[in-house]
mmCIF file of C-alpha atoms (C1' of nucleotides) in Angstrom:
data_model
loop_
_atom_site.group_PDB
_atom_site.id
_atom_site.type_symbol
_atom_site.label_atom_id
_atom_site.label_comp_id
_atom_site.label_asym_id
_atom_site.label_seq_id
_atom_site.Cartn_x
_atom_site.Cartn_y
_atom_site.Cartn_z
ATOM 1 C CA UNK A 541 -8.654 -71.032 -77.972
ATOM 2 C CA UNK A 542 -7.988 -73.327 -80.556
ATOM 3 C CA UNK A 543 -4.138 -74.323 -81.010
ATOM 4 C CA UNK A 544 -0.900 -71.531 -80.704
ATOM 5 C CA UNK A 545 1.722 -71.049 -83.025
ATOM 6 C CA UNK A 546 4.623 -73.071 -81.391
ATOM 7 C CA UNK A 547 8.184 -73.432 -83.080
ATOM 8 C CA UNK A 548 11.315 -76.008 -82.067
ATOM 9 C CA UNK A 549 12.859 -74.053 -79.397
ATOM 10 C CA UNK A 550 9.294 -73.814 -77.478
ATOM 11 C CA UNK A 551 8.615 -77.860 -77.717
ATOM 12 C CA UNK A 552 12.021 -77.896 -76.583
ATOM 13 C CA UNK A 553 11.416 -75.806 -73.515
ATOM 14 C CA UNK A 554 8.080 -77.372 -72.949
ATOM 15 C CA UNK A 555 10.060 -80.832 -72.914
ATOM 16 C CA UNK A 556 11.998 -80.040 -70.451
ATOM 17 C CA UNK A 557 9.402 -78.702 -68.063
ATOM 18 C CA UNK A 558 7.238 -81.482 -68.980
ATOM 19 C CA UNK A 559 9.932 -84.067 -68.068
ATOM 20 C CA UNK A 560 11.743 -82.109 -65.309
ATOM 21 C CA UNK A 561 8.994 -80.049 -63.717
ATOM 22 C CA UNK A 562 11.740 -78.420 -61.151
ATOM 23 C CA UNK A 563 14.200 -76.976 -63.327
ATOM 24 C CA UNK A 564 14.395 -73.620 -63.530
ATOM 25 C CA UNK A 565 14.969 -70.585 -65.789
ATOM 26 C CA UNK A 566 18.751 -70.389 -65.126
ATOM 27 C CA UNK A 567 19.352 -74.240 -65.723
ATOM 28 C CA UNK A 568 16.912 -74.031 -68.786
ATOM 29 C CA UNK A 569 18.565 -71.104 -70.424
ATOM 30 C CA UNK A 570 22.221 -73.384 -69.881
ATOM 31 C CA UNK A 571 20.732 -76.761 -71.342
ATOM 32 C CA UNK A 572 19.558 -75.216 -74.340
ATOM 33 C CA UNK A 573 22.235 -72.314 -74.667
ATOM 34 C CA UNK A 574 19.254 -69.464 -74.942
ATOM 35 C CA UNK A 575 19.474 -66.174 -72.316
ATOM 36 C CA UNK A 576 17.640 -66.928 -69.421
ATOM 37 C CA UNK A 577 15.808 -63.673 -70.354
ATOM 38 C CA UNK A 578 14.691 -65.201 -73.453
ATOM 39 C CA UNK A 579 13.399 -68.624 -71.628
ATOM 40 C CA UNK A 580 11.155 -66.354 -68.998
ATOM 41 C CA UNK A 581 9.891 -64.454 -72.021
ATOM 42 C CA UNK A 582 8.978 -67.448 -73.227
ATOM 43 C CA UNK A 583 7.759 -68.958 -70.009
ATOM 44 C CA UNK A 584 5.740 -65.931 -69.531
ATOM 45 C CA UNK A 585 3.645 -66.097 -73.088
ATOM 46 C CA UNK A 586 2.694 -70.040 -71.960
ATOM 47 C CA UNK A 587 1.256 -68.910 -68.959
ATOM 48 C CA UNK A 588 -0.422 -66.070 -70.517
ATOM 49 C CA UNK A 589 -1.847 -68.161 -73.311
ATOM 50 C CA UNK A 590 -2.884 -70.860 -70.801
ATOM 51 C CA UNK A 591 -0.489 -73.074 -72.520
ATOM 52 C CA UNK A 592 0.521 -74.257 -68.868
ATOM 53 C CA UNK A 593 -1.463 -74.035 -65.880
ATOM 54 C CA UNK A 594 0.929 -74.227 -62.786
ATOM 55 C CA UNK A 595 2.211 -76.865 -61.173
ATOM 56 C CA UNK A 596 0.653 -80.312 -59.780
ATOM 57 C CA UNK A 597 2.848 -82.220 -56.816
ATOM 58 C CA UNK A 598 2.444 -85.752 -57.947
ATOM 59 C CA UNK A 599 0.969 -88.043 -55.377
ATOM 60 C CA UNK A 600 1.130 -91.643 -54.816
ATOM 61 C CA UNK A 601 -2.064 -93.209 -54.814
ATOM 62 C CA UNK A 602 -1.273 -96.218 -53.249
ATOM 63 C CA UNK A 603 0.533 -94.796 -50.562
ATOM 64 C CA UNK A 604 -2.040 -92.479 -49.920
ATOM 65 C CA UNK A 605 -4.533 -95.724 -49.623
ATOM 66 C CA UNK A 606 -6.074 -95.547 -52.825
ATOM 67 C CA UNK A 607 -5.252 -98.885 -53.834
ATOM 68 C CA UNK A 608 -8.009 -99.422 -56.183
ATOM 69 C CA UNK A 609 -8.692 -97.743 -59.564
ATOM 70 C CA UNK A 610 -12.375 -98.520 -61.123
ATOM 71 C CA UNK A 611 -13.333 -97.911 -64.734
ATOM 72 C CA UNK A 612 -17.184 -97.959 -64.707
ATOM 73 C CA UNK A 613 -18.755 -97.647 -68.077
ATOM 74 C CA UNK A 614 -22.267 -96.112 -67.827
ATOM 75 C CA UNK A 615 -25.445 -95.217 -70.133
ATOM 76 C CA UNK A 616 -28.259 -92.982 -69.618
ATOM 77 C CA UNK A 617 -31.450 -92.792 -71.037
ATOM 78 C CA UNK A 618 -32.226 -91.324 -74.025
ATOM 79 C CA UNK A 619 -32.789 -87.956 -74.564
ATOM 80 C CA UNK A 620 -31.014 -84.555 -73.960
ATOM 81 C CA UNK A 621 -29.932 -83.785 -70.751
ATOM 82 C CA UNK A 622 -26.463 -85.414 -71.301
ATOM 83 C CA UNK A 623 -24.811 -82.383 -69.949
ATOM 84 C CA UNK A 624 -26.382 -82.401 -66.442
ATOM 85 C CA UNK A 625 -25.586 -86.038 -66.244
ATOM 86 C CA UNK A 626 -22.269 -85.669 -67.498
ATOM 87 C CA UNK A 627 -21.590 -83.023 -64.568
ATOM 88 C CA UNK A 628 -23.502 -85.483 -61.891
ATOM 89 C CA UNK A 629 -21.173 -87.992 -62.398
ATOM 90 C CA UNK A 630 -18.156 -85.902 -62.378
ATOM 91 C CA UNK A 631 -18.834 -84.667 -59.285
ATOM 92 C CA UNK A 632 -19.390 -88.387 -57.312
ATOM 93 C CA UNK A 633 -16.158 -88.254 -54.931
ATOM 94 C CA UNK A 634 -13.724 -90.171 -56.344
ATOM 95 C CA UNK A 635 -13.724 -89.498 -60.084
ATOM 96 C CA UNK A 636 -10.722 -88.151 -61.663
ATOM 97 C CA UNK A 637 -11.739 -88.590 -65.257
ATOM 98 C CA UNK A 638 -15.228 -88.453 -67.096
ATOM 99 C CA UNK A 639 -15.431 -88.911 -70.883
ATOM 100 C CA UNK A 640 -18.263 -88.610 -72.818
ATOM 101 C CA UNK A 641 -18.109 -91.584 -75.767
ATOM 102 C CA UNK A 642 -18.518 -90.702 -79.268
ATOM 103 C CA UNK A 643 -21.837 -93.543 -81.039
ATOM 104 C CA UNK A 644 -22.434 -95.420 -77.951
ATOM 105 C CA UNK A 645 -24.482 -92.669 -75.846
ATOM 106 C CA UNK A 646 -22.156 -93.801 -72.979
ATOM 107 C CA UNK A 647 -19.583 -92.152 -69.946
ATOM 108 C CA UNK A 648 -16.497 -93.902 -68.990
ATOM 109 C CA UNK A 649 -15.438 -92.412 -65.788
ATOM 110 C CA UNK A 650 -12.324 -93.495 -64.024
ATOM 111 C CA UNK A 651 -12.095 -93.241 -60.211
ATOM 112 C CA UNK A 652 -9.277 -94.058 -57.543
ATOM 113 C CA UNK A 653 -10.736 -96.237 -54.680
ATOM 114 C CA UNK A 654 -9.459 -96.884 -50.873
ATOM 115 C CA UNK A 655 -10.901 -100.826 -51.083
ATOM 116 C CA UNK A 656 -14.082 -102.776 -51.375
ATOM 117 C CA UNK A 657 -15.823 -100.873 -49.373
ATOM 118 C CA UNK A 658 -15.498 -97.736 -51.043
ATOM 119 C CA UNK A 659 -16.220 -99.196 -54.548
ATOM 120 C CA UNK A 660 -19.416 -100.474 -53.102
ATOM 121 C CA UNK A 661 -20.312 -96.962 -52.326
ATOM 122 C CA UNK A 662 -18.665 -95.806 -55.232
ATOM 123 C CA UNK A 663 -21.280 -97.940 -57.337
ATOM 124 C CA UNK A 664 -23.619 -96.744 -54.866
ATOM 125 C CA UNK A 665 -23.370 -93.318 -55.783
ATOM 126 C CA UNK A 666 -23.911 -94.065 -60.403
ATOM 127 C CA UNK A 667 -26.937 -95.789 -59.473
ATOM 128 C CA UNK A 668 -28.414 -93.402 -57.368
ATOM 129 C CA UNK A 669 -27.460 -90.282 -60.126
ATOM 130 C CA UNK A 670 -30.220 -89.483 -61.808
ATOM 131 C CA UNK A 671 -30.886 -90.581 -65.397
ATOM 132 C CA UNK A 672 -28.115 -92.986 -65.016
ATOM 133 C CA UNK A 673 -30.081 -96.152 -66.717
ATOM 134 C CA UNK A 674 -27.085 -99.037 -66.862
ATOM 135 C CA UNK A 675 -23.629 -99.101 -65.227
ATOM 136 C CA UNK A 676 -20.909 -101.644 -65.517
ATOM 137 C CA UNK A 677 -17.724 -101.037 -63.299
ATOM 138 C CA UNK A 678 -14.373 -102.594 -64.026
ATOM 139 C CA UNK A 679 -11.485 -103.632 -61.829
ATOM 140 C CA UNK A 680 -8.124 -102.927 -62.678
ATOM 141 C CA UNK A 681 -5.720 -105.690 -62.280
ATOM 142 C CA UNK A 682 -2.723 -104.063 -63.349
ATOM 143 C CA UNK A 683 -1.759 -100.421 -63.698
ATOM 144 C CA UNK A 684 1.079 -100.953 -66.235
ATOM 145 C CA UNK A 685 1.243 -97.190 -66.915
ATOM 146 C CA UNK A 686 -0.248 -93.997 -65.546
ATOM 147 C CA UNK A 687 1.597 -90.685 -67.005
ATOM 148 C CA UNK A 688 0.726 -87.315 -65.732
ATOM 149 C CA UNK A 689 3.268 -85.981 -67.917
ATOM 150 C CA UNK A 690 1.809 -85.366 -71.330
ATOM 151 C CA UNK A 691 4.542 -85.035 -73.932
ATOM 152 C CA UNK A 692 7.082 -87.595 -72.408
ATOM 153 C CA UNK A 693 4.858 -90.376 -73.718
ATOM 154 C CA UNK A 694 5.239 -89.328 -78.068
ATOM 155 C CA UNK A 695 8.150 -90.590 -80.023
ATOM 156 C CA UNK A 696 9.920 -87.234 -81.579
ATOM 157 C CA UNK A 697 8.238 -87.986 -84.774
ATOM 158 C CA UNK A 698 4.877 -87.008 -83.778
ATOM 159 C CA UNK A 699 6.065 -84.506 -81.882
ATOM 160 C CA UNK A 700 7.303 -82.543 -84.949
ATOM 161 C CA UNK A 701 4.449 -82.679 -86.148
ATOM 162 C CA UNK A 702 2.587 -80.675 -83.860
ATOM 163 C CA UNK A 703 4.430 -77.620 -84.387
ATOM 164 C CA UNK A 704 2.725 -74.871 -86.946
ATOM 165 C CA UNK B 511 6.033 -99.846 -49.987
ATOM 166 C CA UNK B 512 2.013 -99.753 -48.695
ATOM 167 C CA UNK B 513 0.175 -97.192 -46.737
ATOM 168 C CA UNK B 514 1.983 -94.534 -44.616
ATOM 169 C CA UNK B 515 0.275 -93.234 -41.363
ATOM 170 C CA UNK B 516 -0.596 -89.794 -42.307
ATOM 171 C CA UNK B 517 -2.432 -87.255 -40.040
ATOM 172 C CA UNK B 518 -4.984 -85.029 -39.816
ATOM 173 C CA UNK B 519 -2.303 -82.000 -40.443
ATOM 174 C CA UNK B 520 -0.918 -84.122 -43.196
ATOM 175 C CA UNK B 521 -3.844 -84.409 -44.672
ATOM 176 C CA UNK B 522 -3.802 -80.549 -44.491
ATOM 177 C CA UNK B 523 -0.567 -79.897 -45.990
ATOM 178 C CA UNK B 524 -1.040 -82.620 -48.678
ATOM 179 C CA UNK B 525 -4.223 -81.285 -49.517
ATOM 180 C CA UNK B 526 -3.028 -77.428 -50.008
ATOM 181 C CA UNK B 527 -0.635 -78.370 -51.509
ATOM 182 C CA UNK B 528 -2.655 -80.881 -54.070
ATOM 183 C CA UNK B 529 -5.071 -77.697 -54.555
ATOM 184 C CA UNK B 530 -2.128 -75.255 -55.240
ATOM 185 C CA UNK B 531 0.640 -76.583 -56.546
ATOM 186 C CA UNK B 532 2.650 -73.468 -56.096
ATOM 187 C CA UNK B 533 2.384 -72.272 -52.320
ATOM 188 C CA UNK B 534 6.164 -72.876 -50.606
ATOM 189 C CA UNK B 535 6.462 -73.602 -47.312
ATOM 190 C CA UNK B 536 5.979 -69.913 -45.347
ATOM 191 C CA UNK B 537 3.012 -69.268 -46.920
ATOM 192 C CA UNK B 538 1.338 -73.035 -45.796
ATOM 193 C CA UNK B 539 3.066 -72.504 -42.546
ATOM 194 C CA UNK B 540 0.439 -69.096 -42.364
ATOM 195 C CA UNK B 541 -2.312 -70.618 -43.483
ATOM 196 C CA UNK B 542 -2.374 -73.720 -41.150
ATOM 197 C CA UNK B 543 -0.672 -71.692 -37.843
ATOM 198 C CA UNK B 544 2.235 -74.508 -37.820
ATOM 199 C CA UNK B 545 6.127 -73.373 -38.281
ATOM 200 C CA UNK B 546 7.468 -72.985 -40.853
ATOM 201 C CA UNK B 547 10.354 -75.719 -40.355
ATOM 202 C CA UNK B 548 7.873 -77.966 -39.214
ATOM 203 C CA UNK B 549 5.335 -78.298 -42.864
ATOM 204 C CA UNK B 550 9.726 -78.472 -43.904
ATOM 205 C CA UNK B 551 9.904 -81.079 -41.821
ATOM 206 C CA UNK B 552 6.875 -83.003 -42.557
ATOM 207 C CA UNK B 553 7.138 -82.356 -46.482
ATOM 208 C CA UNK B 554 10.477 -83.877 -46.344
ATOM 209 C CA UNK B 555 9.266 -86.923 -45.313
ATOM 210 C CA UNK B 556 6.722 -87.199 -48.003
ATOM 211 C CA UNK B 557 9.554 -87.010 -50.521
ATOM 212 C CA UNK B 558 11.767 -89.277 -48.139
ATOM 213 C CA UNK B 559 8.755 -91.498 -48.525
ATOM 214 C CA UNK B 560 7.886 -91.132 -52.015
ATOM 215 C CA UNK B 561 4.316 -89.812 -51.236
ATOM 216 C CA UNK B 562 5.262 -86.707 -53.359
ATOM 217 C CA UNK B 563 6.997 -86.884 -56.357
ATOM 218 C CA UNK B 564 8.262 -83.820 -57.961
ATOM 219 C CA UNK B 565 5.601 -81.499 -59.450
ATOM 220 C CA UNK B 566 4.382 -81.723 -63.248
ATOM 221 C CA UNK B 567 3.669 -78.478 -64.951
ATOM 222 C CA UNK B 568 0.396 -78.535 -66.167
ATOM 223 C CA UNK B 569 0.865 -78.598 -70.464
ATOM 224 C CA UNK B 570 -3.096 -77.954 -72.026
ATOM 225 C CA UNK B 571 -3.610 -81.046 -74.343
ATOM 226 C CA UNK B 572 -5.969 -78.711 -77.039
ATOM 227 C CA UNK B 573 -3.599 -75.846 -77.135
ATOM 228 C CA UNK B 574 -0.656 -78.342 -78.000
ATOM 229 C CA UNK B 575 -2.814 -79.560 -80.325
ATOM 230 C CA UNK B 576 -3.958 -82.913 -79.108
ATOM 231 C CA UNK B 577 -7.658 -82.741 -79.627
ATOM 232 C CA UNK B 578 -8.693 -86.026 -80.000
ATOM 233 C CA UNK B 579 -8.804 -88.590 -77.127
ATOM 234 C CA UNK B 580 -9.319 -92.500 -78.114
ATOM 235 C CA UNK B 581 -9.856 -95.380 -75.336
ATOM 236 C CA UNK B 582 -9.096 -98.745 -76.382
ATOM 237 C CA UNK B 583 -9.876 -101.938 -74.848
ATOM 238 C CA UNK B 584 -7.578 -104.464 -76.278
ATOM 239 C CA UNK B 585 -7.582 -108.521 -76.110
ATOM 240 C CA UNK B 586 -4.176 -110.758 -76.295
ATOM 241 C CA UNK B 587 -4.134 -114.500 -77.169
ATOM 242 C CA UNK B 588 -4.746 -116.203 -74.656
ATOM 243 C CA UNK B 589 -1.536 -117.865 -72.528
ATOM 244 C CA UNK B 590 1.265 -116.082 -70.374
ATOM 245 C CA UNK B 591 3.578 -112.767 -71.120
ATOM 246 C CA UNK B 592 0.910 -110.516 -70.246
ATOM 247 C CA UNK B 593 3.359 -108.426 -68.466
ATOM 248 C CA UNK B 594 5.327 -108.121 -72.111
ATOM 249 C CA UNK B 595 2.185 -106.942 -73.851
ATOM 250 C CA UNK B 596 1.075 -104.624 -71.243
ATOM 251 C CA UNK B 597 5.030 -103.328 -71.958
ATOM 252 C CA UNK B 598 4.825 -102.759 -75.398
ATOM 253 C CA UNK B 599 1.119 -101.306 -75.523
ATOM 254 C CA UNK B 600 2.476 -98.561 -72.857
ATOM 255 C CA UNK B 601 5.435 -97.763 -75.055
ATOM 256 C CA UNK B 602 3.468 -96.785 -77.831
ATOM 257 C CA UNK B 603 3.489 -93.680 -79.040
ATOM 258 C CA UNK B 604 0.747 -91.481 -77.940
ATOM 259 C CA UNK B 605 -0.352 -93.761 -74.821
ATOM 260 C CA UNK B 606 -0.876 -91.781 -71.240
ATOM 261 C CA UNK B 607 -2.257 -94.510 -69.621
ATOM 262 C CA UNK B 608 -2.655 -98.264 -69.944
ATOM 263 C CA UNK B 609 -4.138 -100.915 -67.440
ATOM 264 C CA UNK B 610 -5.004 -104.689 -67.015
ATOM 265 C CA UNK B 611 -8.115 -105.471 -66.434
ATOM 266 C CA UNK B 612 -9.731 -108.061 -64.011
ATOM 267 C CA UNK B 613 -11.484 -110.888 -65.507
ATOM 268 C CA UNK B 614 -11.468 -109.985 -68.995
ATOM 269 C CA UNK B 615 -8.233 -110.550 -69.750
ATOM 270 C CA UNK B 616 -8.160 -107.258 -71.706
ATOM 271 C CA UNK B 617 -5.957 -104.123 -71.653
ATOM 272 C CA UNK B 618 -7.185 -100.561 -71.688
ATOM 273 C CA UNK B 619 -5.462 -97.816 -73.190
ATOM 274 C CA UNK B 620 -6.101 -94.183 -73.011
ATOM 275 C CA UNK B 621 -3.995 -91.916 -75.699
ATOM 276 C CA UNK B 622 -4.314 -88.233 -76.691
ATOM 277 C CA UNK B 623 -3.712 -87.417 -80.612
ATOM 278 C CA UNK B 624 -3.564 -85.079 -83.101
ATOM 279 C CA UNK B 625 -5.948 -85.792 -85.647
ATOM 280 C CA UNK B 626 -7.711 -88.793 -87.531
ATOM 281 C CA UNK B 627 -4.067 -89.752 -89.362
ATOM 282 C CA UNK B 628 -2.597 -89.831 -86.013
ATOM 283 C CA UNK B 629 -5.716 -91.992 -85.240
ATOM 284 C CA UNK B 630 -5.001 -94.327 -87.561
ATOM 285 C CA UNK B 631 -1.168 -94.533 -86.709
ATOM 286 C CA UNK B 632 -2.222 -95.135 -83.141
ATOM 287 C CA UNK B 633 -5.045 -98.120 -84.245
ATOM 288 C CA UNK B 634 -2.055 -99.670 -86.639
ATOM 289 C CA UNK B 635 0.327 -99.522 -84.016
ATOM 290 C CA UNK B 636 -2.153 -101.617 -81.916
ATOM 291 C CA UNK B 637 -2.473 -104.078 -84.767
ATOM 292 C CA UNK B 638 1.045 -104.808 -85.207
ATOM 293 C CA UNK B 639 1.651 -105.383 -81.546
ATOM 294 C CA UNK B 640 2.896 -108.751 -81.067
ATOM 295 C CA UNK B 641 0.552 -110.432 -79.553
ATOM 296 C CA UNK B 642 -2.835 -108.139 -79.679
ATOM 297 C CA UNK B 643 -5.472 -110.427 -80.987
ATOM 298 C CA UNK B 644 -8.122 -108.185 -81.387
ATOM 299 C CA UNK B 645 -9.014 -104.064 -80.426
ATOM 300 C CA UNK B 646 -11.858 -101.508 -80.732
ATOM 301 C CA UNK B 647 -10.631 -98.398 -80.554
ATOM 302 C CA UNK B 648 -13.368 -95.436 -78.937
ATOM 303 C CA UNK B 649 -13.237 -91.822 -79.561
ATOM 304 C CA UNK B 650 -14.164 -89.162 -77.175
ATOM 305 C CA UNK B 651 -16.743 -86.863 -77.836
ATOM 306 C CA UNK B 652 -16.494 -84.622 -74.962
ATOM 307 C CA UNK B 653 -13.989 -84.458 -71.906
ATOM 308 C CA UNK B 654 -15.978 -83.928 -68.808
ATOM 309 C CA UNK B 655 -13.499 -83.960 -66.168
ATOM 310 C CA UNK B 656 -9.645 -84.661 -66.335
ATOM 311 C CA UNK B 657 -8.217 -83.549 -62.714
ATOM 312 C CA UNK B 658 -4.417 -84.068 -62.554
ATOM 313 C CA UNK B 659 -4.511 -83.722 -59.112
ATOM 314 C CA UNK B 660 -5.983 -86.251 -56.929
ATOM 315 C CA UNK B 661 -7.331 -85.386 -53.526
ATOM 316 C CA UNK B 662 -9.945 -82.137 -54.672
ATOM 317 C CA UNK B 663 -11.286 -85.291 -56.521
ATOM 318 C CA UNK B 664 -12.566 -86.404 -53.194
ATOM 319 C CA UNK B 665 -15.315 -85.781 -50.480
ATOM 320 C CA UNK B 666 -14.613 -84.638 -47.036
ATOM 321 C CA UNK B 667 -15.630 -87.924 -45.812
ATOM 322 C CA UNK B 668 -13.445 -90.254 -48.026
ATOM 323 C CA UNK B 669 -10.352 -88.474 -47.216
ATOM 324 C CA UNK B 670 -11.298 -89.052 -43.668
ATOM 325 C CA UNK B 671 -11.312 -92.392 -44.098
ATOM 326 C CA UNK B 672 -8.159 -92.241 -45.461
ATOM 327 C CA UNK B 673 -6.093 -91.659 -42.412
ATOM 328 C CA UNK B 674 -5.147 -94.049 -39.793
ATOM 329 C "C1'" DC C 1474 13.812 -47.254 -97.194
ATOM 330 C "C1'" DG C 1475 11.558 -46.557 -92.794
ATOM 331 C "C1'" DC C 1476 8.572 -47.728 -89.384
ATOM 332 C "C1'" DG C 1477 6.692 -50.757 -85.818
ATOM 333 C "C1'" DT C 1478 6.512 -55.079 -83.621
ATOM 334 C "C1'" DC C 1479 8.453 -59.152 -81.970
ATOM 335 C "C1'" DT C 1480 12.307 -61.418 -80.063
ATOM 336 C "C1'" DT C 1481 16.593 -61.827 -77.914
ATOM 337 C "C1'" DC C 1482 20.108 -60.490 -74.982
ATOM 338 C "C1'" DG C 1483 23.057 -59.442 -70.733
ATOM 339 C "C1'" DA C 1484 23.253 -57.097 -66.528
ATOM 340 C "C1'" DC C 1485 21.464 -56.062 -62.348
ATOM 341 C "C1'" DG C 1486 19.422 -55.959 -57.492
ATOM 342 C "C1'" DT C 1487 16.592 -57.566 -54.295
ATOM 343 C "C1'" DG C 1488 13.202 -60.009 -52.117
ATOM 344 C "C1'" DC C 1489 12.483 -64.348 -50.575
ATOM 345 C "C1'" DT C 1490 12.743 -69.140 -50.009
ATOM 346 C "C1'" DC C 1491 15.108 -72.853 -48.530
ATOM 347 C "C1'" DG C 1492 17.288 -75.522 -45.454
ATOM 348 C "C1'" DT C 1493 20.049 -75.680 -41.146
ATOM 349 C "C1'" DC C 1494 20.761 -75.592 -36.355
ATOM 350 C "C1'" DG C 1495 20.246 -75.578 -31.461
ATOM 351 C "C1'" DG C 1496 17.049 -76.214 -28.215
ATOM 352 C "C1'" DT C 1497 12.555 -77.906 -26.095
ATOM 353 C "C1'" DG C 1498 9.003 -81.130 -24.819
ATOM 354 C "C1'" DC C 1499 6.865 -85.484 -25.031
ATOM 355 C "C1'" DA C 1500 6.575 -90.688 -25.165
ATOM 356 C "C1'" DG C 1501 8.283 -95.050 -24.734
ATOM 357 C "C1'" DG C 1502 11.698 -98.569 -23.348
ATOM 358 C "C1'" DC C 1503 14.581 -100.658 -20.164
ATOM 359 C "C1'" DG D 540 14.966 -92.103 -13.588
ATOM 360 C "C1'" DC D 541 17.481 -91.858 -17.707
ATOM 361 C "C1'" DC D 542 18.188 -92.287 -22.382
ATOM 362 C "C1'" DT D 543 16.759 -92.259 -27.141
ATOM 363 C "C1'" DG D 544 13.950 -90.898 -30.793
ATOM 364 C "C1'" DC D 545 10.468 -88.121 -32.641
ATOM 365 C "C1'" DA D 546 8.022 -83.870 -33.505
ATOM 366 C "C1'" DC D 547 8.152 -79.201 -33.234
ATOM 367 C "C1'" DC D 548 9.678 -74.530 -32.906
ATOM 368 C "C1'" DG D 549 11.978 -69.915 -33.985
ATOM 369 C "C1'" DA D 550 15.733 -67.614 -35.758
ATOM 370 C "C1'" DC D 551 19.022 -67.047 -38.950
ATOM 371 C "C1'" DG D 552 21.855 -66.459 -43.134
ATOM 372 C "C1'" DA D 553 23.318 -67.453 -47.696
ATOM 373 C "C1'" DG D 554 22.178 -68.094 -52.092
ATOM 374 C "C1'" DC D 555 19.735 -67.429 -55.893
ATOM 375 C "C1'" DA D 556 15.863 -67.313 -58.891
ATOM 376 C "C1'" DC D 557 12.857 -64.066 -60.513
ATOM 377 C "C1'" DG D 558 11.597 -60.466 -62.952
ATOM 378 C "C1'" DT D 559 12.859 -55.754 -64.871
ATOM 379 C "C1'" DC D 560 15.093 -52.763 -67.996
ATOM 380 C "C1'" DG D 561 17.344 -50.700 -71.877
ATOM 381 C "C1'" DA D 562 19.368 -51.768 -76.047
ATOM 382 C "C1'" DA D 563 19.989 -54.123 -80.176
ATOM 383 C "C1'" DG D 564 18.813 -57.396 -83.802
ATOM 384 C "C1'" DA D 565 15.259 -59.671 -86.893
ATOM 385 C "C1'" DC D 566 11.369 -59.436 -89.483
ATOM 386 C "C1'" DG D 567 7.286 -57.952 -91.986
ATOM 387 C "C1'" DC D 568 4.791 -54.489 -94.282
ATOM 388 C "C1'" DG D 569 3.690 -50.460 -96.621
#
DNA sequence: CGCGTCTTCGACGTGCTCGTCGGTGCAGGC
DNA sequence: GCCTGCACCGACGAGCACGTCGAAGACGCG
């Protein structure tokens, strides 16, 4: 559940799927000089351990049409029930991410938009979820970076540092 | 460099294969009662057109040990070289995702760490950014939703309205 | 030392996927 | 009416990536 026992040679696997998501065993095993055997053993125990979860085509968004990407920052009322709402609001069409903020009792949920129109509904759709009590939706200007890969954005420092 | 027409049966394909990463070409051919050479065809011109790009394996963040996610909304002095900033806060280490927001003349960033002293290398990296004025750093109590892939994110409807 | 487990290795075959190709039909332009 | 381009189809073959297996090395533990 927690965190898995991970040594050099698997970070350095996982870097290369993580950058290169199309390589293969064969081409693995050459690049890092380890029997292809050895790299599908390897390959194998991340799936098993749900280290990786198969692969996601990347899309464009904005060639797709979904030139606009909202951050809407949104409170409930007080009380339990922050579960439920949590779920409500990940489940609006449209929402990608929904976090839960640590002190301010608050959601940040980020959601890829077609244009004005769709925000409008977008907005539409928080105020009408129940116990939402206060919303406040952002506009991004600028998307300076969006990274579905996860390890290509750490310096090798603090990489190292998450092995056990 | 905008919108491409897409399709119902693009839609289709684009969708499957957003949904499972892994099906290859004979098995969407079955499932949607087109050729195989044809969903070829057509997926060729998504690369062609940059409407797919490669496929990211999917690494789990906890079991790599990155249990902490932090948001922060960062201000610059005021003047130009926004473009500079918004540069240098994507490069640092730890960052996933980092936009310009309308109006406020802020940045958001949103970074995956370790632990607090990662934390706190992440918040003095901010700091020392040339040209940050001011930050507030948020943690992340709970992770609701974080879909990699895009269109499951999305009603019927909406991706209806996304053809033309 | 001796046992068991984990890890690595190289070899192997085979199933399957990719990508090509030739041909067809449709639509639009001139 | 003809030509060109686009979309689609079905068949085909070559390559190869996957996954298996048996054996051997490394390591820990009693």
């Amino acid at each position: 559940m927690a965190d898995v026992n991970l040594d050099e040679k698997d970070f350095e696997i996982l870097r290369w799927l993580d950058r290169e998501g199309d390589v293969d065993v064969d081409e693995l095993s050459e690049k890092l000089g380890i029997s292809p055997s050895t790299v599908y053993y390897r390959m194998e125990k991340y799936r098993e351990q749900g280290i990786i979860d198969g692969k996601v085509p990347q899309l464009d968004q904005k060639k797709l049409g979904l030139n606009l990407t909202a951050i809407s920052e949104i409170k409930s009322e007080y009380g339990p029930g922050y579960d439920e709402i949590g779920e409500r609001l990940s489940n609006l069409s449209g929402v990608q991410t929904a976090y839960f903020m640590l002190g301010e009792k608050s959601f940040i949920l980020i959601a890829h938009l077609r244009d004005h129109d769709h925000l409008q509904k977008f907005v539409d759709d928080i105020i009408h979820t129940e116990g939402v009590s206060h919303s406040a939706t952002h506009i991004v200007l600028k998307t300076f970076k969006d990274e579905p890969r996860l390890l290509v954005n750490y310096e090798d420092e603090d990489l190292e540092a998450l092995r056990s």
